[in-house]
mmCIF file of C-alpha atoms in Angstrom:
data_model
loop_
_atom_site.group_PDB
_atom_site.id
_atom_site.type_symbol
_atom_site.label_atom_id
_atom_site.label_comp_id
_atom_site.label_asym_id
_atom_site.label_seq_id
_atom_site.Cartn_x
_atom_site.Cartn_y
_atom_site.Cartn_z
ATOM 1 C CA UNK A 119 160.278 -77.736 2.724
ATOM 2 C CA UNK A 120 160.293 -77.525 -1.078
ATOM 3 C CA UNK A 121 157.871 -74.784 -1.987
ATOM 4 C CA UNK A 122 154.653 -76.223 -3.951
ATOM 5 C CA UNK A 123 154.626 -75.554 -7.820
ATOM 6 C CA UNK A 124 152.085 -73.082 -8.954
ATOM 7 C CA UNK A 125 148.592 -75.215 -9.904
ATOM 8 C CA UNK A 126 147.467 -74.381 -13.545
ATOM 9 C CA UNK A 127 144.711 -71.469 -13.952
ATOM 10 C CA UNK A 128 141.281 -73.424 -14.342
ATOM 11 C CA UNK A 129 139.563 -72.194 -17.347
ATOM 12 C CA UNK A 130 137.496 -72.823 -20.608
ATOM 13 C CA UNK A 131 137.993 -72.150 -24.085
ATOM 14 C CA UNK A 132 135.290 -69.978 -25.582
ATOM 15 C CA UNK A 133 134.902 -67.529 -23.111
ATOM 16 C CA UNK A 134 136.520 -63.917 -22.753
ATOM 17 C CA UNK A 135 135.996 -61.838 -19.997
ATOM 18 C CA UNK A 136 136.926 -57.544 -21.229
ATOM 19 C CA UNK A 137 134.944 -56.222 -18.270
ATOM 20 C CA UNK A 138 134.498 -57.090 -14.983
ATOM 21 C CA UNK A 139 130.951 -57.255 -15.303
ATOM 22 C CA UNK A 140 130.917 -58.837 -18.624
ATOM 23 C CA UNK A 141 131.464 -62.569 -20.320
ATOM 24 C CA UNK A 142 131.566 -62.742 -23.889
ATOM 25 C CA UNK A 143 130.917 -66.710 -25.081
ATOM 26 C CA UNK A 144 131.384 -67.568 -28.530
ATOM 27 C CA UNK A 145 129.079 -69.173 -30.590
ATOM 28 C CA UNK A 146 130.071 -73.201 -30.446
ATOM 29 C CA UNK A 147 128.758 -73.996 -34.106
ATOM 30 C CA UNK A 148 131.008 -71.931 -36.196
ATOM 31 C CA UNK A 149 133.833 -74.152 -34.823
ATOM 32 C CA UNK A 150 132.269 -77.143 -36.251
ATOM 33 C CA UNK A 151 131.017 -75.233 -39.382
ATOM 34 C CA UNK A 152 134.740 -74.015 -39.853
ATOM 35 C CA UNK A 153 135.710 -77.818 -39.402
ATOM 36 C CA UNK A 154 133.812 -79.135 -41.894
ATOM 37 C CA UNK A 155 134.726 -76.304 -44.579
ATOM 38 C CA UNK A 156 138.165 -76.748 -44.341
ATOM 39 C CA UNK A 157 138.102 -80.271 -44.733
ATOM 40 C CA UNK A 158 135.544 -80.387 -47.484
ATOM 41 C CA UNK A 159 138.362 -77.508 -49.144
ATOM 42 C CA UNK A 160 141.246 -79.818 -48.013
ATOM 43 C CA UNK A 161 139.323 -83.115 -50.047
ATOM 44 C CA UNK A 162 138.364 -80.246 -52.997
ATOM 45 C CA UNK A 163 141.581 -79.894 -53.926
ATOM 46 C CA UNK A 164 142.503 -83.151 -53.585
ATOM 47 C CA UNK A 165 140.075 -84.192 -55.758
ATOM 48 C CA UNK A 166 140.992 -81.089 -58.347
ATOM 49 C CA UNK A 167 144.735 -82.526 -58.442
ATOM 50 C CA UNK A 168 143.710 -85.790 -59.059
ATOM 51 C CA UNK A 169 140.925 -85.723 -61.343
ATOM 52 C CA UNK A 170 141.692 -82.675 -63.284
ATOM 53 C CA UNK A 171 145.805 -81.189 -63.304
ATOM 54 C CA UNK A 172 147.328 -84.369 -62.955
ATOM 55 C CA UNK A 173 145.868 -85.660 -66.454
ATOM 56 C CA UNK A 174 146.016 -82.011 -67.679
ATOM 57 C CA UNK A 175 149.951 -82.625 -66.770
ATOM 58 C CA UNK A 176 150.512 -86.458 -68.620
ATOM 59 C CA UNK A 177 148.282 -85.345 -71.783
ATOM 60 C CA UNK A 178 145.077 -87.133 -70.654
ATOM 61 C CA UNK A 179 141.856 -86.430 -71.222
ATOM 62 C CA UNK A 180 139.692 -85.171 -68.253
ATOM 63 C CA UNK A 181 135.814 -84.915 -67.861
ATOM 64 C CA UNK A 182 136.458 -80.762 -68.351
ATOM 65 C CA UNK A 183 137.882 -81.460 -71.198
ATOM 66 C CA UNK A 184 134.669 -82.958 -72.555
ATOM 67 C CA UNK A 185 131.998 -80.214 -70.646
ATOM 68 C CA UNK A 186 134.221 -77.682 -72.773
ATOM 69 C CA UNK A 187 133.907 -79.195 -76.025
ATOM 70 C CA UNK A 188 130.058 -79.473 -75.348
ATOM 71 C CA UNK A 189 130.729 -75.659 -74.313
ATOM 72 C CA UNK A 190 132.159 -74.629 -77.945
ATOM 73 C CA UNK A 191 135.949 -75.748 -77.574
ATOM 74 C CA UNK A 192 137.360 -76.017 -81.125
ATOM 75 C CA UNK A 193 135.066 -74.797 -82.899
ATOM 76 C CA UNK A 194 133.233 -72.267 -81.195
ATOM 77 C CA UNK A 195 136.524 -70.558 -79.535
ATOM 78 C CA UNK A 196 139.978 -72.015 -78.375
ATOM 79 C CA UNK A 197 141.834 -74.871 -79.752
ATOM 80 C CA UNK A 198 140.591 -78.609 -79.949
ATOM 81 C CA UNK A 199 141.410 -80.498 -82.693
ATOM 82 C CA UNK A 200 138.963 -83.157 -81.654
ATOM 83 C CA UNK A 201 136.361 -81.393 -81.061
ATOM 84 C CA UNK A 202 136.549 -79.316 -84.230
ATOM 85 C CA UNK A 203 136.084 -82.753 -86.034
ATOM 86 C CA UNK A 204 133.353 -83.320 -84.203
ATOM 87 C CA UNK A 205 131.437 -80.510 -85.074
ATOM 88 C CA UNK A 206 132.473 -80.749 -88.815
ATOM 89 C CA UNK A 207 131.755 -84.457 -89.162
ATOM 90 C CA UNK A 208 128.395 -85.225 -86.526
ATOM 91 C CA UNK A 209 127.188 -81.902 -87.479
ATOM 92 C CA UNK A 210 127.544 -80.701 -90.693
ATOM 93 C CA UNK A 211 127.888 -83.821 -92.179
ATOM 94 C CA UNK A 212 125.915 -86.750 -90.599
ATOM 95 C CA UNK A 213 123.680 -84.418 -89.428
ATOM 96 C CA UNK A 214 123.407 -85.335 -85.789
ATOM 97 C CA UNK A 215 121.106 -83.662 -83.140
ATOM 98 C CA UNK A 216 118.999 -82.231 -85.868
ATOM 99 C CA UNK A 217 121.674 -80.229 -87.455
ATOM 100 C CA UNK A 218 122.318 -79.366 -91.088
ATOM 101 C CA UNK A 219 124.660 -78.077 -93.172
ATOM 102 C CA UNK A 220 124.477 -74.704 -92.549
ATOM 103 C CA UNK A 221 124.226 -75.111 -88.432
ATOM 104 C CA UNK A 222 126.725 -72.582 -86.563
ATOM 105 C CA UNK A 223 128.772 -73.517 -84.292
ATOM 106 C CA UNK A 224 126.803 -71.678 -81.333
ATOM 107 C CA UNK A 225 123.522 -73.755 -82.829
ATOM 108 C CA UNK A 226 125.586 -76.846 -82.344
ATOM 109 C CA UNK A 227 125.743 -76.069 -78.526
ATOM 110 C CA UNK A 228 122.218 -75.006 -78.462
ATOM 111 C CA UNK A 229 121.173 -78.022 -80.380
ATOM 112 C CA UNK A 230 123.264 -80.482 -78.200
ATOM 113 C CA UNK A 231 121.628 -78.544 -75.233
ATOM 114 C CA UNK A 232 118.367 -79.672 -76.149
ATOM 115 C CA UNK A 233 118.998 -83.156 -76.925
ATOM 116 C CA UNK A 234 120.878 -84.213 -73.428
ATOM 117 C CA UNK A 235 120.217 -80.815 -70.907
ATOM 118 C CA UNK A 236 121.311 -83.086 -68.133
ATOM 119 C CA UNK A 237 125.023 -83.911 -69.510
ATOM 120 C CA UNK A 238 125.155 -79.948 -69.456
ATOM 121 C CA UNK A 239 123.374 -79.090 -65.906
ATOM 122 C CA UNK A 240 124.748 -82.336 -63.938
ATOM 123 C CA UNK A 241 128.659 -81.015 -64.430
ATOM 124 C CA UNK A 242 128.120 -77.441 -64.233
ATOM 125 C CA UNK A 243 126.420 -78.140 -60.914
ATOM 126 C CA UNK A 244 128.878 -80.590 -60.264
ATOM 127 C CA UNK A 245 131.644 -78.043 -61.034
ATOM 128 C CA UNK A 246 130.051 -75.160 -58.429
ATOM 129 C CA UNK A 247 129.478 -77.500 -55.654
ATOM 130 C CA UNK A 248 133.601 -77.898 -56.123
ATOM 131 C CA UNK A 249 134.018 -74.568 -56.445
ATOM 132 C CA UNK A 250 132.277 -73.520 -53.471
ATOM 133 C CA UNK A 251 133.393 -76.358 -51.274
ATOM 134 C CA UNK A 252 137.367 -75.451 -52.415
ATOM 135 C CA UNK A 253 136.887 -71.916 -51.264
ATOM 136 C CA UNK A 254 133.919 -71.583 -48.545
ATOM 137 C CA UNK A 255 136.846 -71.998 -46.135
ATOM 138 C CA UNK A 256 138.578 -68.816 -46.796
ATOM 139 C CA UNK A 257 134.920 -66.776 -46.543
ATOM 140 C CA UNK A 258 133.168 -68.444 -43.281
ATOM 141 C CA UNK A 259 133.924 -65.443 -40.069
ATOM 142 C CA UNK A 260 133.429 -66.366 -36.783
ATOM 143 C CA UNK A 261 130.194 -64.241 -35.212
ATOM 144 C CA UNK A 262 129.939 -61.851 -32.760
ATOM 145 C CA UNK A 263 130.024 -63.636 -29.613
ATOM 146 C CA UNK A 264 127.019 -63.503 -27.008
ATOM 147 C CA UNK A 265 127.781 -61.170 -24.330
ATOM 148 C CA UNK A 266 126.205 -61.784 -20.401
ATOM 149 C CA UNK A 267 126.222 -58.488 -18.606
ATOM 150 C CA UNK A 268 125.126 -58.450 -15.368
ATOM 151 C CA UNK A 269 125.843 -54.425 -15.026
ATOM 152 C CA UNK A 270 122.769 -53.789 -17.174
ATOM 153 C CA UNK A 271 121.234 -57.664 -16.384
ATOM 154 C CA UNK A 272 120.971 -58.923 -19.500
ATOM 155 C CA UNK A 273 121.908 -61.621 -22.704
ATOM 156 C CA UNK A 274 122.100 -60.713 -25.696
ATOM 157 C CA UNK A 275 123.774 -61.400 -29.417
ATOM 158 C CA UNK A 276 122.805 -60.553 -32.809
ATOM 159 C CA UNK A 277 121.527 -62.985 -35.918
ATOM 160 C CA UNK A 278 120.838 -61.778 -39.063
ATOM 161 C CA UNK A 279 121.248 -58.151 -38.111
ATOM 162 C CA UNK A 280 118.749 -58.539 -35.374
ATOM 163 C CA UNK A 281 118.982 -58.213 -31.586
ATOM 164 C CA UNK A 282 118.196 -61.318 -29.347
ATOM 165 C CA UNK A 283 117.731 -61.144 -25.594
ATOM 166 C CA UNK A 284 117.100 -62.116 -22.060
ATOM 167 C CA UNK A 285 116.581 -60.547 -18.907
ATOM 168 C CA UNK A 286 119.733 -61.881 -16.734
ATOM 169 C CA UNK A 287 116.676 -62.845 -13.990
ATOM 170 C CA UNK A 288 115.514 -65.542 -16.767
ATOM 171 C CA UNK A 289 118.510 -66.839 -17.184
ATOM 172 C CA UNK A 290 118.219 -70.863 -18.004
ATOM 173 C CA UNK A 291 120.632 -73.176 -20.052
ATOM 174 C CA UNK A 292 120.408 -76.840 -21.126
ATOM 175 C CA UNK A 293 123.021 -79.296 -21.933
ATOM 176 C CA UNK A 294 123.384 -82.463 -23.419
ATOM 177 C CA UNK A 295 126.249 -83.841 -24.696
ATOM 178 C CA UNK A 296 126.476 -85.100 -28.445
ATOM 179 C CA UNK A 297 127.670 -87.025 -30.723
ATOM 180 C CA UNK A 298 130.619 -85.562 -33.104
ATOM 181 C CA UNK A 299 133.149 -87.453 -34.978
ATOM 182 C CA UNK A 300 135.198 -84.330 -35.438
ATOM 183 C CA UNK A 301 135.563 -83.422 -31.939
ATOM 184 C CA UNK A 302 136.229 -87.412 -31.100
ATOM 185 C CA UNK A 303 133.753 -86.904 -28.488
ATOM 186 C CA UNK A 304 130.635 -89.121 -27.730
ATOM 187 C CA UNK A 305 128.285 -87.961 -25.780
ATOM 188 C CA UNK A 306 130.764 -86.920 -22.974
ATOM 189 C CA UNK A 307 130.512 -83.012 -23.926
ATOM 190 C CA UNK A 308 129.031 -80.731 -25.726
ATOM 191 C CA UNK A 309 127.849 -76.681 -25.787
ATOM 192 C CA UNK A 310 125.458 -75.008 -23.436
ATOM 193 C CA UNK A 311 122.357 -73.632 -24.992
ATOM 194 C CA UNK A 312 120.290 -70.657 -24.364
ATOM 195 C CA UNK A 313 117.275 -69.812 -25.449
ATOM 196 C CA UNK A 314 117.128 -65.676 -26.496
ATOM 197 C CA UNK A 315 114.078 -63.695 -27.722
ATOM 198 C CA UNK A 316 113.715 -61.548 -30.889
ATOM 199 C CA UNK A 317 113.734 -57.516 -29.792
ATOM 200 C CA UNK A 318 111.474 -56.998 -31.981
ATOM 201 C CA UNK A 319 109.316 -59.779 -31.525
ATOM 202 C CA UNK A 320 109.299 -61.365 -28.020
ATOM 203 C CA UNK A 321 107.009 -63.919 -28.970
ATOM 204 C CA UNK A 322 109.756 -65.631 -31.588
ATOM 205 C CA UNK A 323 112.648 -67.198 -29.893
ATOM 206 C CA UNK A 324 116.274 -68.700 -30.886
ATOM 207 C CA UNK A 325 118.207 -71.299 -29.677
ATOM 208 C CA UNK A 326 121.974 -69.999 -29.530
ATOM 209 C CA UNK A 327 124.316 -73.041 -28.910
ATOM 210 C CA UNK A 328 127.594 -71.551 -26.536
ATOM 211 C CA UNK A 329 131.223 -72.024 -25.833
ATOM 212 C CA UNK A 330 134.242 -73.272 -27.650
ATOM 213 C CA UNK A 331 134.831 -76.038 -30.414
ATOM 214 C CA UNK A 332 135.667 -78.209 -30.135
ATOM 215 C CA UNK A 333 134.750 -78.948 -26.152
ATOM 216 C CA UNK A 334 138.240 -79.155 -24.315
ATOM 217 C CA UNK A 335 136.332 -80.744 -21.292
ATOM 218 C CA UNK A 336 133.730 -83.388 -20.195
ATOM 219 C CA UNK A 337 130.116 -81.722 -19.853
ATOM 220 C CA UNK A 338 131.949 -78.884 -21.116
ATOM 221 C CA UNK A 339 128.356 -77.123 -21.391
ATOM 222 C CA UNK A 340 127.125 -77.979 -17.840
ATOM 223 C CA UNK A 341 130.482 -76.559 -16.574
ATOM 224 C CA UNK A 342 129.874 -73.222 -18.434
ATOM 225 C CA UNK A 343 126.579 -73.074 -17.849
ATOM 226 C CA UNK A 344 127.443 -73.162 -14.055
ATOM 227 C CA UNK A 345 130.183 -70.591 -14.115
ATOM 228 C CA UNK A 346 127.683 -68.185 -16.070
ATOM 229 C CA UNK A 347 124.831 -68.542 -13.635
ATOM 230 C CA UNK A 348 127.407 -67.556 -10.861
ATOM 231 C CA UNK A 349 128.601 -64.976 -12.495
ATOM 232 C CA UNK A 350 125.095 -63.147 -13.353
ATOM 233 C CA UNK A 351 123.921 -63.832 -9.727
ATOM 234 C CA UNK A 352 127.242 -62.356 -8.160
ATOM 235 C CA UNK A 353 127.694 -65.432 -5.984
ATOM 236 C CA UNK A 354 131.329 -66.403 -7.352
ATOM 237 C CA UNK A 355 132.227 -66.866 -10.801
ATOM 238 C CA UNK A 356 135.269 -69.461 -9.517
ATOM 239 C CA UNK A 357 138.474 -69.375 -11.273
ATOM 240 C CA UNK A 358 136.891 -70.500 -15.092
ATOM 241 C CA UNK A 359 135.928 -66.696 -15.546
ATOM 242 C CA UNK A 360 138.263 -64.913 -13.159
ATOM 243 C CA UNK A 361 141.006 -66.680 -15.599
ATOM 244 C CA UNK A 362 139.224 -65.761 -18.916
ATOM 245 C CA UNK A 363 141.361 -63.732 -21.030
ATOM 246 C CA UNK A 364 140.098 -60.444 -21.986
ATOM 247 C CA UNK A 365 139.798 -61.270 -25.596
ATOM 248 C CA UNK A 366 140.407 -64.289 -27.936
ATOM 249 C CA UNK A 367 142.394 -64.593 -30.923
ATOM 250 C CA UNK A 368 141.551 -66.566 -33.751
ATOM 251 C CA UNK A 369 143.036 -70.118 -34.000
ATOM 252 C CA UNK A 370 144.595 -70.243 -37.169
ATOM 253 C CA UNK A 371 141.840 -73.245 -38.334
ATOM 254 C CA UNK A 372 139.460 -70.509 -37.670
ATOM 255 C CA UNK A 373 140.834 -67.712 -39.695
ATOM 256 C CA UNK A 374 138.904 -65.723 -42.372
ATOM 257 C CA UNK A 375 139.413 -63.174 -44.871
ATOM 258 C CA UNK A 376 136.571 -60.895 -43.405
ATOM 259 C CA UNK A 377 137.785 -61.484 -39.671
ATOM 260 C CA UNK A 378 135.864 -62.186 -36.853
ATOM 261 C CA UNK A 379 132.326 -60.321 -36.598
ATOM 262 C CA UNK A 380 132.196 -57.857 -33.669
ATOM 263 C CA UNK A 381 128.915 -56.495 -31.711
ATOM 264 C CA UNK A 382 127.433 -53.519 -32.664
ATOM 265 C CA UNK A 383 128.654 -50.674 -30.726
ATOM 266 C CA UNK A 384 125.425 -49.388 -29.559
ATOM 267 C CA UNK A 385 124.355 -52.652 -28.740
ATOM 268 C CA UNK A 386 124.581 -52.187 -24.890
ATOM 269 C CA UNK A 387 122.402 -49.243 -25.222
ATOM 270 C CA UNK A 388 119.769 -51.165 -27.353
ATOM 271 C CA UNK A 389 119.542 -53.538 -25.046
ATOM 272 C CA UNK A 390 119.254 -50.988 -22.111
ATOM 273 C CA UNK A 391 116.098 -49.913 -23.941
ATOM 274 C CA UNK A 392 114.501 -53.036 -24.390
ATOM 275 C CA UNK A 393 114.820 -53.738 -20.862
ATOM 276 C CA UNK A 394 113.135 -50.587 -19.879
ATOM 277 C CA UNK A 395 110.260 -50.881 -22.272
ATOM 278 C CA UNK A 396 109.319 -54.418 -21.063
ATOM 279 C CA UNK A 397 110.103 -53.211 -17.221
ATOM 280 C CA UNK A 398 113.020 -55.435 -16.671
ATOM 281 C CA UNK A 399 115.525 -53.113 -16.169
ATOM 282 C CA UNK A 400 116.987 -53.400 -12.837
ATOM 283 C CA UNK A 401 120.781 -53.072 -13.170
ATOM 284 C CA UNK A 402 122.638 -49.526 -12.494
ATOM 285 C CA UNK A 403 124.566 -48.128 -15.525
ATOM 286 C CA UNK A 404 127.853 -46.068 -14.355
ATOM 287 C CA UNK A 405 128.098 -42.343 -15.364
#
């Protein structure tokens, strides 16, 4: 009899498992944050090509061309030949925008300024927004994951330098599955999401949406959401975690400058300590 051919491992993306009592899920909407950047950087420069080097290129006038001259081009600094007769002939000679004879060149800009503000703010604006959607890409880091540790029975991340947490005992997800062009998914999948509470102050809570993006599988939440509740009450965590890897690389759509954020180091002992102040902790910490 031919021998059977291995099954594939059953897993899911967004979960790492570098302990055996510990899952590590990453946070779901830096995927789609990280999506959107690199397309809005990918339609940037597009748009920069088009609008502004390819005219630079064939000797065409561009819109920069014309926010420069209204910055001091050819007559303030730098070369301009039409600009400098602008300055010369609707200001010092007509007159225009309240000038006279004996308007500088900086006045001119000041002047202009005052007559039309918006034909100075609406570009400049216009000009950051491209700026920052060109090169928001390169900046955006995934964050520290949310780590489930059933050693010291507890969840817990960070947000804003600040420690969130649950008792493991409280543990509850929801899921719903979403709408989202970018994954191609509609309504079929989505993340898990848990609800942690400020260390500081219990009484303020934070919705932390869980697992990879985008979803590899239908009810991609409700399946993770199973395998973690297993997996904190010690009744099987099934093949999904027993296959996790022990950590994740970055997909290369997902890559920063600044790296992936990590978890504080002490952050397992912070955690012990909240548990203890608000009498919940019930796990056993190895010497």
């Amino acid at each position: 009899m031919a021998q059977r051919p291995d099954t594939p491992a059953i897993r899911l993306e967004g979960i790492t498992h570098p302990r055996k009592d510990v899952v590590e899920v990453a946070q779901y909407s830096f995927g789609r944050l990280k999506m959107v950047a690199g397309l809005a950087a990918l339609g940037s420069w597009v748009a920069a090509i088009w609008w502004l080097f390819i005219p630079v290129m064939t000797g065409q006038a561009t819109p920069i061309d014309h926010l420069l001259g209204k910055l001091g081009r050819g007559y303030l600094w730098g070369e301009d030949p039409g600009w400098a007769q602008s300055y010369k002939r609707e200001c010092l000679s007509k007159n225009y925008y309240g000038c006279s004879a004996d308007t500088t060149p900086f006045e001119y800009i000041a002047l202009q300024f005052h007559a039309d503000p918006k034909s100075y703010i609406v570009p400049l604006v216009g000009l950051g927004l491209l700026v920052i959607c060109a090169f928001a890409w390169f900046f955006i880091r995934r964050p520290a994951p949310v780590r489930f540790n059933r050693d010291i029975g507890a969840i817990y991340g960070t947000h804003d330098g600040k420690l969130w947490i649950l008792p493991a005992s409280d543990f509850d997800y929801s899921y719903k599955g979403e709408f989202d062009l970018l994954s191609g998914r509609f309504f079929n999948s989505g993340p898990m999401r848990i609800r942690l509470v400020n260390a500081r102050k219990p009484q303020r809570k934070r919705v932390f949406c869980l697992g990879a993006y985008p979803p590899g599988h239908d009810a991609y939440g409700e399946q993770l959401g199973r395998a973690l509740k297993n997996f904190l009450e010690r009744s099987g965590t099934g093949e999904i975690i027993a296959n996790a890897p022990g950590q994740a690389p970055l997909k290369w759509w997902q890559a920063s400058l600044f790296g992936a954020a990590r978890l504080p180091e002490d952050i397992d002992a912070k955690a012990i300590d909240w548990l203890a102040e608000h009498g919940k902790f019930q796990g056993f910490v190895k010497a």
